[in-house]
Amino acid sequence: FYYFVRLCLDKILLQCILQSRTLSGADAINALRPFYFAVHPDFFGQHPKEREVNENSLKRLNGYLENLQKPGFRSFKPTQLTFYVREREPNSSNVQESFSASGFRAVSFTLHTRDLLSTVLDILNSCSLSTEHVQSLSVNSQPHKEAKSTVNRPIKWDKTYYSFTGFKDPEEELEQAQRVETTLLSWLDDNEASAVKKLKKSLPLRKELERLKIELSHELQLSDIRWQRSWGIAHRCSQLHSLGRLVQQRPEILENVKGRTVVFTDRSGMSAAGHIMLGTMDVHHHWTKIFERLPNYYKLQKRLLLLEDRISQLLGGIQVIYIEELQPLLTLEEYFETLNSFYNKLRDSRLPFHPRSLRGLQMILESDRYAPSLHELGHFMIPTICDPAALQWFIFAKAQEARENLKRKEEMMLTEKELINTSTERFSLDRLYKEPSVSSAQMIDCCKRLLEESLPYLQGMHLCISHFYSVLQDGDLCIPWNWK
């Protein structure tokens, strides 16, 4: 009897210890403020690739944190996350100013903890962020402050305690979770049934979406209809229905869209690439105004193209380009102002570039960088505030490397296309595609390794190459490009 009472008391004490070390959901959010500030997608507006990775990872992290707060939640799998973390200036004391405008680093880590406190500490430590403030939060959240000297005492229970009581040994579970690594085959085995169910449910809507897209493209003589974000099929159908109703109500205002591309995005206007942007949160009144302004947009676009030519002439014939996948979604007005400011700076500097000496090379303008760089795809990334003399030296020094990168880019794109077609046919996929944040080199590596596997699960599926594992709401399977 004494031994039984002792076990009961030990159990109660253990529960008190665990409770005293548990953060509330609000405390966890407060503790993670430095982390959210470092990775929030809003701070990556000039870097769409990094923004998209952080958006996706935050969704999965929030799901993990929500599960930890569910009563009786036990079943979980280690979750691997990747974030781009904004770097901090070494000598900055103000938190609001402690991150540089352009520097960031990629951080990957795996969550396998079962409580909020450990999870918060893991996240902060993985991102090299301070954890000092977490200690005060965990102390303040204790229900019995007078007992903190006792409950903070580390206790290591004998293994016989767990075998006798049936309780799970947290150390053993942690070691087991660390040994578990998600593999492609195991993940497909666990998620294939769910994906098939969602895919079958979405098939009628997918057909409806394709029908609406073809009809509207034909009626308006559009070049294409696109979406900036990965909205679900039902959401996309709703947007096309809205555009269809506007066409019926005001057919006269749509006369100037012939040959253009319509992009459903976060705001309305015309993009730097010359596409008609329809904000998904805007009503028909706003869309109508955009269509009415199209003649003026086309005039501004002609001025923009002329400005690009003038910049090209001043820089030895290098072509100024705008890459939608790699640059932020700028409006035509925003991009014109950027080009105009850069052109005036170049014109005043009178750089001695030999005419047409840099023909065949490409460059993009970026407003959040301070030094020029050469992208692996061959184009120069030029800051709008770059010193003209430094710009001239950098372009001359990197010109040959840029030409080699451009040639390699063409070869990689052909290889990527061939591998996508081969993989689609080999696994009988309905569709194989990648997220914009996945590079051609990553896609090529992924497809080559996929072709070495036997994957019967993929027949008839939609497979997206991404940075993480996920089943989308319409049944698309997302797998990381560097799957194990």
Coordinates of C-alpha atoms in Angstrom, one line a residue:
F1 CA 0.0 0.0 0.0
Y2 CA 2.8 2.4 0.9
Y3 CA 4.5 1.7 -2.5
F4 CA 1.2 2.4 -4.3
V5 CA 0.7 5.7 -2.5
R6 CA 4.3 6.6 -3.2
L7 CA 3.7 6.0 -7.0
C8 CA 0.6 8.2 -6.9
L9 CA 2.5 11.0 -5.2
D10 CA 5.3 10.7 -7.7
K11 CA 2.8 10.8 -10.6
I12 CA 1.2 14.0 -9.2
L13 CA 4.7 15.6 -8.7
L14 CA 5.6 14.7 -12.3
Q15 CA 2.4 16.3 -13.6
C16 CA 3.2 19.5 -11.6
I17 CA 6.7 19.6 -13.0
L18 CA 5.5 19.3 -16.5
Q19 CA 2.7 21.8 -16.0
S20 CA 5.1 24.3 -14.5
R21 CA 7.3 24.1 -17.6
T22 CA 4.4 24.6 -20.1
L23 CA 3.9 27.8 -21.9
S24 CA 0.4 29.0 -22.8
G25 CA -0.4 29.7 -26.5
A26 CA -0.2 33.4 -25.9
D27 CA 3.2 33.0 -24.1
A28 CA 4.5 31.0 -27.1
I29 CA 3.5 33.7 -29.5
N30 CA 5.2 36.4 -27.4
A31 CA 8.3 34.2 -27.1
L32 CA 8.5 33.7 -30.9
R33 CA 8.1 37.4 -31.7
P34 CA 11.9 37.8 -32.7
F35 CA 11.5 34.7 -34.9
Y36 CA 8.3 36.0 -36.6
F37 CA 10.1 39.4 -37.1
A38 CA 13.0 37.6 -38.8
V39 CA 11.0 35.4 -41.2
H40 CA 7.7 37.1 -41.8
P41 CA 6.9 37.1 -45.5
D42 CA 5.9 40.8 -45.6
F43 CA 9.6 41.6 -45.1
F44 CA 10.6 39.6 -48.2
G45 CA 8.5 41.5 -50.8
Q46 CA 11.6 42.0 -53.0
H47 CA 12.4 38.2 -52.9
P48 CA 9.4 36.1 -54.1
K49 CA 11.2 32.8 -53.8
E50 CA 12.1 33.3 -50.1
R51 CA 8.7 34.8 -49.4
E52 CA 6.9 31.8 -50.7
V53 CA 9.1 29.3 -48.8
N54 CA 8.5 31.3 -45.5
E55 CA 4.8 31.5 -46.2
N56 CA 4.5 27.7 -46.7
S57 CA 6.7 26.9 -43.7
L58 CA 4.8 29.3 -41.4
K59 CA 1.5 27.5 -42.3
R60 CA 3.0 24.1 -41.3
L61 CA 4.6 25.6 -38.1
N62 CA 1.3 27.1 -37.1
G63 CA -0.4 23.7 -37.6
Y64 CA 2.2 22.0 -35.5
L65 CA 1.8 24.6 -32.6
E66 CA -2.0 24.3 -32.8
N67 CA -1.7 20.5 -32.5
L68 CA 0.5 20.8 -29.4
Q69 CA -2.3 22.8 -27.6
K70 CA -5.0 20.2 -28.3
P71 CA -6.0 18.3 -25.2
G72 CA -4.7 14.7 -25.3
F73 CA -2.8 15.2 -28.5
R74 CA -0.2 12.4 -28.8
S75 CA 0.2 11.2 -32.3
F76 CA 2.6 13.3 -34.4
K77 CA 5.5 13.0 -36.8
P78 CA 8.7 15.1 -36.9
T79 CA 8.2 18.1 -39.0
Q80 CA 11.0 19.5 -41.1
L81 CA 10.9 23.2 -41.9
T82 CA 13.0 25.6 -43.9
F83 CA 13.0 29.4 -43.3
Y84 CA 14.9 32.3 -44.8
V85 CA 16.0 34.4 -41.8
R86 CA 16.8 38.0 -42.1
E87 CA 20.3 38.7 -40.8
R88 CA 20.9 41.2 -38.0
E89 CA 23.3 44.0 -38.1
P90 CA 26.1 43.2 -35.5
N91 CA 26.0 46.7 -33.8
S92 CA 22.3 47.5 -33.8
S93 CA 20.6 47.9 -30.5
N94 CA 17.1 48.7 -31.8
V95 CA 15.1 45.6 -32.6
Q96 CA 13.1 47.4 -35.3
E97 CA 16.4 48.3 -37.1
S98 CA 18.4 45.2 -36.2
F99 CA 17.9 43.4 -39.6
S100 CA 19.7 44.4 -42.7
A101 CA 17.6 45.3 -45.8
S102 CA 19.1 42.6 -48.1
G103 CA 20.8 39.9 -46.1
F104 CA 19.2 36.6 -45.2
R105 CA 20.2 33.0 -44.7
A106 CA 18.5 29.7 -45.1
V107 CA 17.8 27.7 -41.9
S108 CA 16.4 24.1 -41.9
F109 CA 15.4 22.3 -38.7
T110 CA 13.1 19.4 -37.6
L111 CA 10.5 19.8 -34.9
H112 CA 9.9 16.7 -32.8
T113 CA 9.0 18.1 -29.3
R114 CA 5.7 17.5 -27.5
D115 CA 5.3 20.8 -25.6
L116 CA 5.3 24.5 -26.5
L117 CA 8.3 25.4 -24.3
S118 CA 10.7 22.9 -25.9
T119 CA 9.3 23.8 -29.4
V120 CA 9.8 27.5 -28.9
L121 CA 13.4 27.0 -27.6
D122 CA 14.2 24.7 -30.6
I123 CA 12.9 27.2 -33.1
L124 CA 14.9 30.1 -31.5
N125 CA 18.1 28.1 -31.1
S126 CA 17.9 26.8 -34.7
C127 CA 17.6 30.4 -36.0
S128 CA 20.4 31.6 -33.7
L129 CA 18.0 33.9 -31.9
S130 CA 18.2 34.8 -28.2
T131 CA 16.2 32.7 -25.7
E132 CA 16.8 34.8 -22.6
H133 CA 13.3 36.3 -22.7
V134 CA 11.7 32.7 -22.8
Q135 CA 13.0 32.0 -19.2
S136 CA 11.0 34.9 -17.8
L137 CA 7.9 33.8 -19.7
S138 CA 8.2 30.2 -18.4
V139 CA 8.7 31.5 -14.8
N140 CA 5.7 33.9 -15.0
S141 CA 3.5 31.2 -16.4
Q142 CA 4.1 28.9 -13.4
P143 CA 0.9 28.4 -11.2
H144 CA 2.9 28.3 -8.0
K145 CA 5.7 30.9 -8.1
E146 CA 6.7 30.2 -4.5
A147 CA 7.7 26.7 -5.6
K148 CA 9.8 27.6 -8.6
S149 CA 13.1 26.7 -6.8
T150 CA 11.6 23.2 -6.4
V151 CA 10.0 22.6 -9.7
N152 CA 12.9 23.9 -11.7
R153 CA 15.1 21.1 -10.2
P154 CA 16.0 18.7 -13.0
I155 CA 14.8 15.2 -12.2
K156 CA 15.9 12.0 -13.9
W157 CA 13.6 9.1 -13.3
D158 CA 14.8 5.6 -13.2
K159 CA 13.9 3.4 -16.2
T160 CA 12.0 1.0 -13.9
Y161 CA 9.5 3.7 -13.1
Y162 CA 8.3 3.9 -16.7
S163 CA 8.2 0.1 -17.1
F164 CA 6.2 -0.4 -13.9
T165 CA 3.7 2.5 -14.4
G166 CA 3.4 2.3 -18.2
F167 CA 4.2 5.9 -18.6
K168 CA 6.3 6.8 -21.7
D169 CA 9.9 7.7 -21.2
P170 CA 10.4 11.3 -22.7
E171 CA 14.1 10.7 -23.3
E172 CA 13.4 7.5 -25.1
E173 CA 10.7 9.1 -27.2
L174 CA 13.0 12.0 -28.1
E175 CA 15.8 9.7 -29.2
Q176 CA 13.3 7.7 -31.3
A177 CA 11.9 10.8 -32.9
Q178 CA 15.4 12.0 -33.8
R179 CA 16.1 8.6 -35.4
V180 CA 13.0 8.8 -37.5
E181 CA 13.5 10.6 -40.8
T182 CA 10.7 11.0 -43.3
T183 CA 11.4 9.2 -46.6
L184 CA 9.5 9.6 -49.8
L185 CA 8.3 6.0 -49.8
S186 CA 7.0 6.2 -46.2
W187 CA 5.4 9.5 -46.7
L188 CA 3.6 8.4 -50.0
D189 CA 2.5 5.2 -48.2
D190 CA 0.9 7.3 -45.4
N191 CA -0.6 10.0 -47.6
E192 CA -1.5 8.4 -51.0
A193 CA -5.0 7.5 -49.9
S194 CA -5.8 11.0 -48.6
A195 CA -4.5 12.6 -51.8
V196 CA -6.5 10.2 -54.1
K197 CA -9.7 11.0 -52.2
K198 CA -9.1 14.8 -52.4
L199 CA -8.1 14.5 -56.1
K200 CA -11.2 12.6 -57.0
K201 CA -13.4 15.1 -55.2
S202 CA -11.7 18.0 -57.1
L203 CA -12.0 16.5 -60.6
P204 CA -15.4 18.0 -61.5
L205 CA -14.1 21.5 -60.4
R206 CA -10.9 21.0 -62.4
K207 CA -12.9 20.3 -65.5
E208 CA -15.1 23.4 -64.8
L209 CA -12.0 25.5 -64.3
E210 CA -10.5 24.4 -67.6
R211 CA -13.8 25.0 -69.4
L212 CA -14.2 28.6 -68.0
K213 CA -10.6 29.4 -68.8
I214 CA -10.9 28.3 -72.4
E215 CA -14.2 30.1 -72.9
L216 CA -13.0 33.4 -71.4
S217 CA -9.7 33.3 -73.2
H218 CA -11.5 32.7 -76.5
E219 CA -14.2 35.3 -75.9
L220 CA -11.7 38.0 -74.9
Q221 CA -8.9 36.8 -77.2
L222 CA -6.5 36.6 -74.2
S223 CA -3.0 35.2 -74.4
D224 CA -3.3 33.5 -71.1
I225 CA -5.1 33.6 -67.7
R226 CA -2.8 33.0 -64.6
W227 CA -2.9 33.2 -60.8
Q228 CA -0.1 34.7 -58.7
R229 CA -0.7 32.4 -55.7
S230 CA -1.6 28.8 -55.2
W231 CA -5.3 29.3 -54.6
G232 CA -7.6 26.2 -54.6
I233 CA -9.6 25.1 -57.6
A234 CA -12.9 26.3 -56.2
H235 CA -11.4 29.8 -55.5
R236 CA -10.1 30.0 -59.1
C237 CA -13.4 29.0 -60.5
S238 CA -15.1 31.7 -58.5
Q239 CA -12.7 34.3 -59.8
L240 CA -13.4 33.3 -63.4
H241 CA -17.2 33.3 -62.8
S242 CA -16.8 36.9 -61.6
L243 CA -14.8 37.9 -64.7
G244 CA -17.5 36.2 -66.8
R245 CA -20.3 38.2 -65.2
L246 CA -18.4 41.4 -65.8
V247 CA -18.0 40.5 -69.5
Q248 CA -21.7 40.1 -69.8
Q249 CA -22.5 43.3 -67.9
R250 CA -19.9 45.6 -69.5
P251 CA -18.7 44.0 -72.8
E252 CA -17.6 47.4 -74.2
I253 CA -14.8 48.0 -71.6
L254 CA -13.1 44.7 -72.5
E255 CA -12.2 45.7 -76.1
N256 CA -8.6 46.5 -75.3
V257 CA -7.6 43.2 -73.8
K258 CA -6.8 41.3 -77.0
G259 CA -3.5 39.4 -76.8
R260 CA -3.0 40.2 -73.2
T261 CA -2.5 38.0 -70.1
V262 CA -4.8 38.4 -67.1
V263 CA -3.3 37.6 -63.7
F264 CA -5.5 37.2 -60.6
T265 CA -3.4 38.6 -57.8
D266 CA -3.5 40.7 -54.6
R267 CA -4.1 44.1 -56.2
S268 CA -5.5 45.5 -59.4
G269 CA -3.5 47.4 -62.1
M270 CA -1.0 46.5 -64.8
S271 CA 2.2 44.6 -63.9
A272 CA 5.7 45.5 -64.8
A273 CA 5.5 42.6 -67.3
G274 CA 2.5 44.2 -69.0
H275 CA -0.1 41.8 -67.6
I276 CA -3.5 43.0 -66.5
M277 CA -3.8 42.4 -62.7
L278 CA -7.2 41.8 -61.1
G279 CA -7.1 42.0 -57.3
T280 CA -9.1 39.1 -55.9
M281 CA -10.3 41.2 -53.0
D282 CA -11.6 44.0 -55.3
V283 CA -15.2 44.3 -56.5
H284 CA -16.3 44.7 -60.1
H285 CA -16.1 48.4 -59.8
H286 CA -12.4 48.3 -59.3
W287 CA -11.9 45.9 -62.2
T288 CA -14.0 48.1 -64.5
K289 CA -11.7 51.0 -63.7
I290 CA -8.6 49.0 -64.6
F291 CA -10.1 48.0 -68.0
E292 CA -11.1 51.6 -68.7
R293 CA -7.5 52.8 -68.0
L294 CA -5.9 50.2 -70.3
P295 CA -5.2 52.7 -73.1
N296 CA -3.3 54.9 -70.7
Y297 CA -1.4 51.9 -69.4
Y298 CA -0.3 51.0 -72.9
K299 CA 1.1 54.5 -73.4
L300 CA 3.1 54.2 -70.2
Q301 CA 4.3 50.8 -71.3
K302 CA 5.7 52.2 -74.5
R303 CA 7.5 54.9 -72.5
L304 CA 8.9 52.1 -70.3
L305 CA 10.2 50.1 -73.2
L306 CA 11.9 53.2 -74.6
L307 CA 13.5 53.8 -71.2
E308 CA 14.8 50.2 -71.1
D309 CA 16.4 50.8 -74.6
R310 CA 18.1 54.0 -73.4
I311 CA 19.5 52.2 -70.4
S312 CA 20.7 49.4 -72.7
Q313 CA 22.5 51.9 -74.9
L314 CA 24.3 53.5 -72.0
L315 CA 25.5 50.1 -70.7
G316 CA 27.0 48.7 -74.0
G317 CA 23.9 47.0 -75.2
I318 CA 23.1 44.9 -72.1
Q319 CA 19.4 44.0 -72.1
V320 CA 17.2 45.1 -69.2
I321 CA 14.7 42.4 -68.3
Y322 CA 12.0 41.7 -65.7
I323 CA 11.7 38.1 -64.5
E324 CA 8.3 37.5 -62.9
E325 CA 9.5 34.3 -61.0
L326 CA 12.5 36.0 -59.4
Q327 CA 11.3 39.6 -58.9
P328 CA 8.5 41.1 -56.8
L329 CA 5.2 41.7 -58.5
L330 CA 5.6 45.4 -59.3
T331 CA 3.0 47.6 -61.0
L332 CA 3.8 49.3 -64.2
E333 CA 4.0 52.7 -62.5
E334 CA 6.4 51.4 -59.8
Y335 CA 8.7 49.8 -62.3
F336 CA 8.7 52.9 -64.5
E337 CA 9.8 55.0 -61.5
T338 CA 12.6 52.5 -60.8
L339 CA 13.9 52.6 -64.3
N340 CA 13.6 56.3 -64.6
S341 CA 15.6 56.9 -61.4
F342 CA 18.3 54.5 -62.6
Y343 CA 18.5 56.0 -66.1
N344 CA 19.0 59.5 -64.7
K345 CA 21.8 58.3 -62.5
L346 CA 23.5 56.5 -65.4
R347 CA 23.0 59.5 -67.8
D348 CA 24.7 61.9 -65.4
S349 CA 27.6 59.5 -64.7
R350 CA 28.5 59.2 -68.5
L351 CA 30.1 55.7 -68.1
P352 CA 32.5 54.9 -71.0
F353 CA 30.9 51.6 -72.2
H354 CA 31.7 50.7 -75.8
P355 CA 28.5 50.5 -77.9
R356 CA 27.2 47.0 -78.3
S357 CA 30.1 45.5 -76.3
L358 CA 27.7 43.8 -73.9
R359 CA 25.1 42.6 -76.4
G360 CA 23.6 39.3 -75.4
L361 CA 23.9 39.9 -71.7
Q362 CA 21.0 40.6 -69.4
M363 CA 20.3 42.5 -66.2
I364 CA 17.5 43.1 -63.7
L365 CA 17.1 46.1 -61.4
E366 CA 16.6 45.5 -57.7
S367 CA 15.8 48.2 -55.2
D368 CA 16.8 46.4 -52.0
R369 CA 20.4 45.6 -52.8
Y370 CA 23.6 47.6 -52.2
A371 CA 26.1 45.7 -54.4
P372 CA 25.8 44.2 -57.9
S373 CA 25.9 40.4 -58.2
L374 CA 25.7 37.7 -60.9
H375 CA 22.9 35.2 -60.8
E376 CA 23.5 31.5 -61.5
L377 CA 21.1 31.8 -64.4
G378 CA 23.4 34.4 -66.1
H379 CA 21.7 37.7 -65.5
F380 CA 23.2 40.6 -63.6
M381 CA 21.3 41.8 -60.5
I382 CA 21.9 45.5 -60.3
P383 CA 20.9 47.7 -57.3
T384 CA 19.2 51.0 -58.3
I385 CA 21.5 52.9 -56.0
C386 CA 24.7 51.2 -57.2
D387 CA 27.8 53.4 -57.7
P388 CA 28.3 53.7 -61.5
A389 CA 32.0 53.2 -61.3
A390 CA 31.6 50.1 -59.2
L391 CA 28.9 48.9 -61.6
Q392 CA 31.2 49.3 -64.6
W393 CA 34.1 47.4 -63.0
F394 CA 31.8 44.6 -61.9
I395 CA 30.1 44.1 -65.3
F396 CA 33.4 44.0 -67.1
A397 CA 34.9 41.6 -64.6
K398 CA 31.9 39.2 -64.8
A399 CA 30.9 39.5 -68.5
Q400 CA 32.5 36.2 -69.6
E401 CA 31.1 34.3 -66.6
A402 CA 27.7 35.7 -67.4
R403 CA 27.8 34.5 -71.0
E404 CA 28.8 31.0 -69.8
N405 CA 25.9 31.0 -67.2
L406 CA 23.4 32.1 -69.9
K407 CA 24.5 29.2 -72.1
R408 CA 24.3 26.8 -69.2
K409 CA 20.8 28.1 -68.4
E410 CA 19.6 27.2 -71.9
E411 CA 21.0 23.7 -71.6
M412 CA 19.5 23.3 -68.2
M413 CA 16.0 24.4 -69.3
L414 CA 16.1 21.8 -72.1
T415 CA 17.2 19.1 -69.7
E416 CA 14.6 20.1 -67.2
K417 CA 11.8 20.0 -69.8
E418 CA 13.0 16.5 -71.0
L419 CA 13.1 15.1 -67.5
I420 CA 9.7 16.5 -66.6
N421 CA 8.2 14.8 -69.7
T422 CA 10.1 11.6 -69.1
S423 CA 9.0 11.5 -65.4
T424 CA 5.4 12.3 -66.2
E425 CA 5.3 9.4 -68.7
R426 CA 7.2 7.0 -66.5
F427 CA 5.0 7.4 -63.5
S428 CA 1.7 8.0 -65.5
L429 CA 1.3 11.3 -63.7
D430 CA -1.5 13.6 -64.7
R431 CA 0.7 16.6 -64.1
L432 CA 4.3 17.2 -62.8
Y433 CA 5.2 20.8 -62.0
K434 CA 7.4 22.8 -59.5
E435 CA 7.0 25.8 -57.3
P436 CA 8.7 29.0 -58.6
S437 CA 11.1 28.9 -55.6
V438 CA 12.6 25.6 -56.9
S439 CA 15.4 26.2 -59.3
S440 CA 16.1 24.3 -62.6
A441 CA 19.1 22.6 -61.1
Q442 CA 17.1 21.4 -58.1
M443 CA 14.3 20.2 -60.4
I444 CA 16.8 18.3 -62.6
D445 CA 18.4 16.6 -59.5
C446 CA 14.9 15.7 -58.2
C447 CA 13.7 14.2 -61.4
K448 CA 16.8 12.2 -62.0
R449 CA 16.5 10.5 -58.6
L450 CA 12.8 10.0 -59.0
L451 CA 13.5 8.0 -62.2
E452 CA 15.6 5.6 -60.3
E453 CA 12.7 4.7 -58.1
S454 CA 9.6 2.5 -58.5
L455 CA 6.7 4.6 -57.4
P456 CA 3.3 3.0 -58.2
Y457 CA 1.6 5.5 -55.9
L458 CA 1.9 8.3 -58.4
Q459 CA -0.3 7.0 -61.2
G460 CA -2.8 9.7 -62.2
M461 CA -1.6 12.1 -59.5
H462 CA -0.7 15.8 -59.6
L463 CA 2.9 16.0 -58.3
C464 CA 4.4 19.3 -57.2
I465 CA 8.1 19.6 -56.5
S466 CA 8.5 22.0 -53.5
H467 CA 10.6 22.4 -50.3
F468 CA 8.4 20.3 -48.0
Y469 CA 5.9 17.4 -47.8
S470 CA 2.2 18.3 -48.1
V471 CA -1.1 17.2 -49.6
L472 CA -2.9 20.3 -51.0
Q473 CA -6.7 20.7 -50.6
D474 CA -7.3 19.6 -54.2
G475 CA -5.2 16.4 -53.9
D476 CA -1.9 17.7 -55.3
L477 CA 1.1 15.9 -53.7
C478 CA 3.9 18.2 -52.7
I479 CA 7.4 16.7 -52.1
P480 CA 10.7 18.4 -51.3
W481 CA 13.1 18.5 -54.2
N482 CA 15.8 17.0 -52.0
W483 CA 13.7 14.1 -50.8
K484 CA 15.3 11.1 -49.1

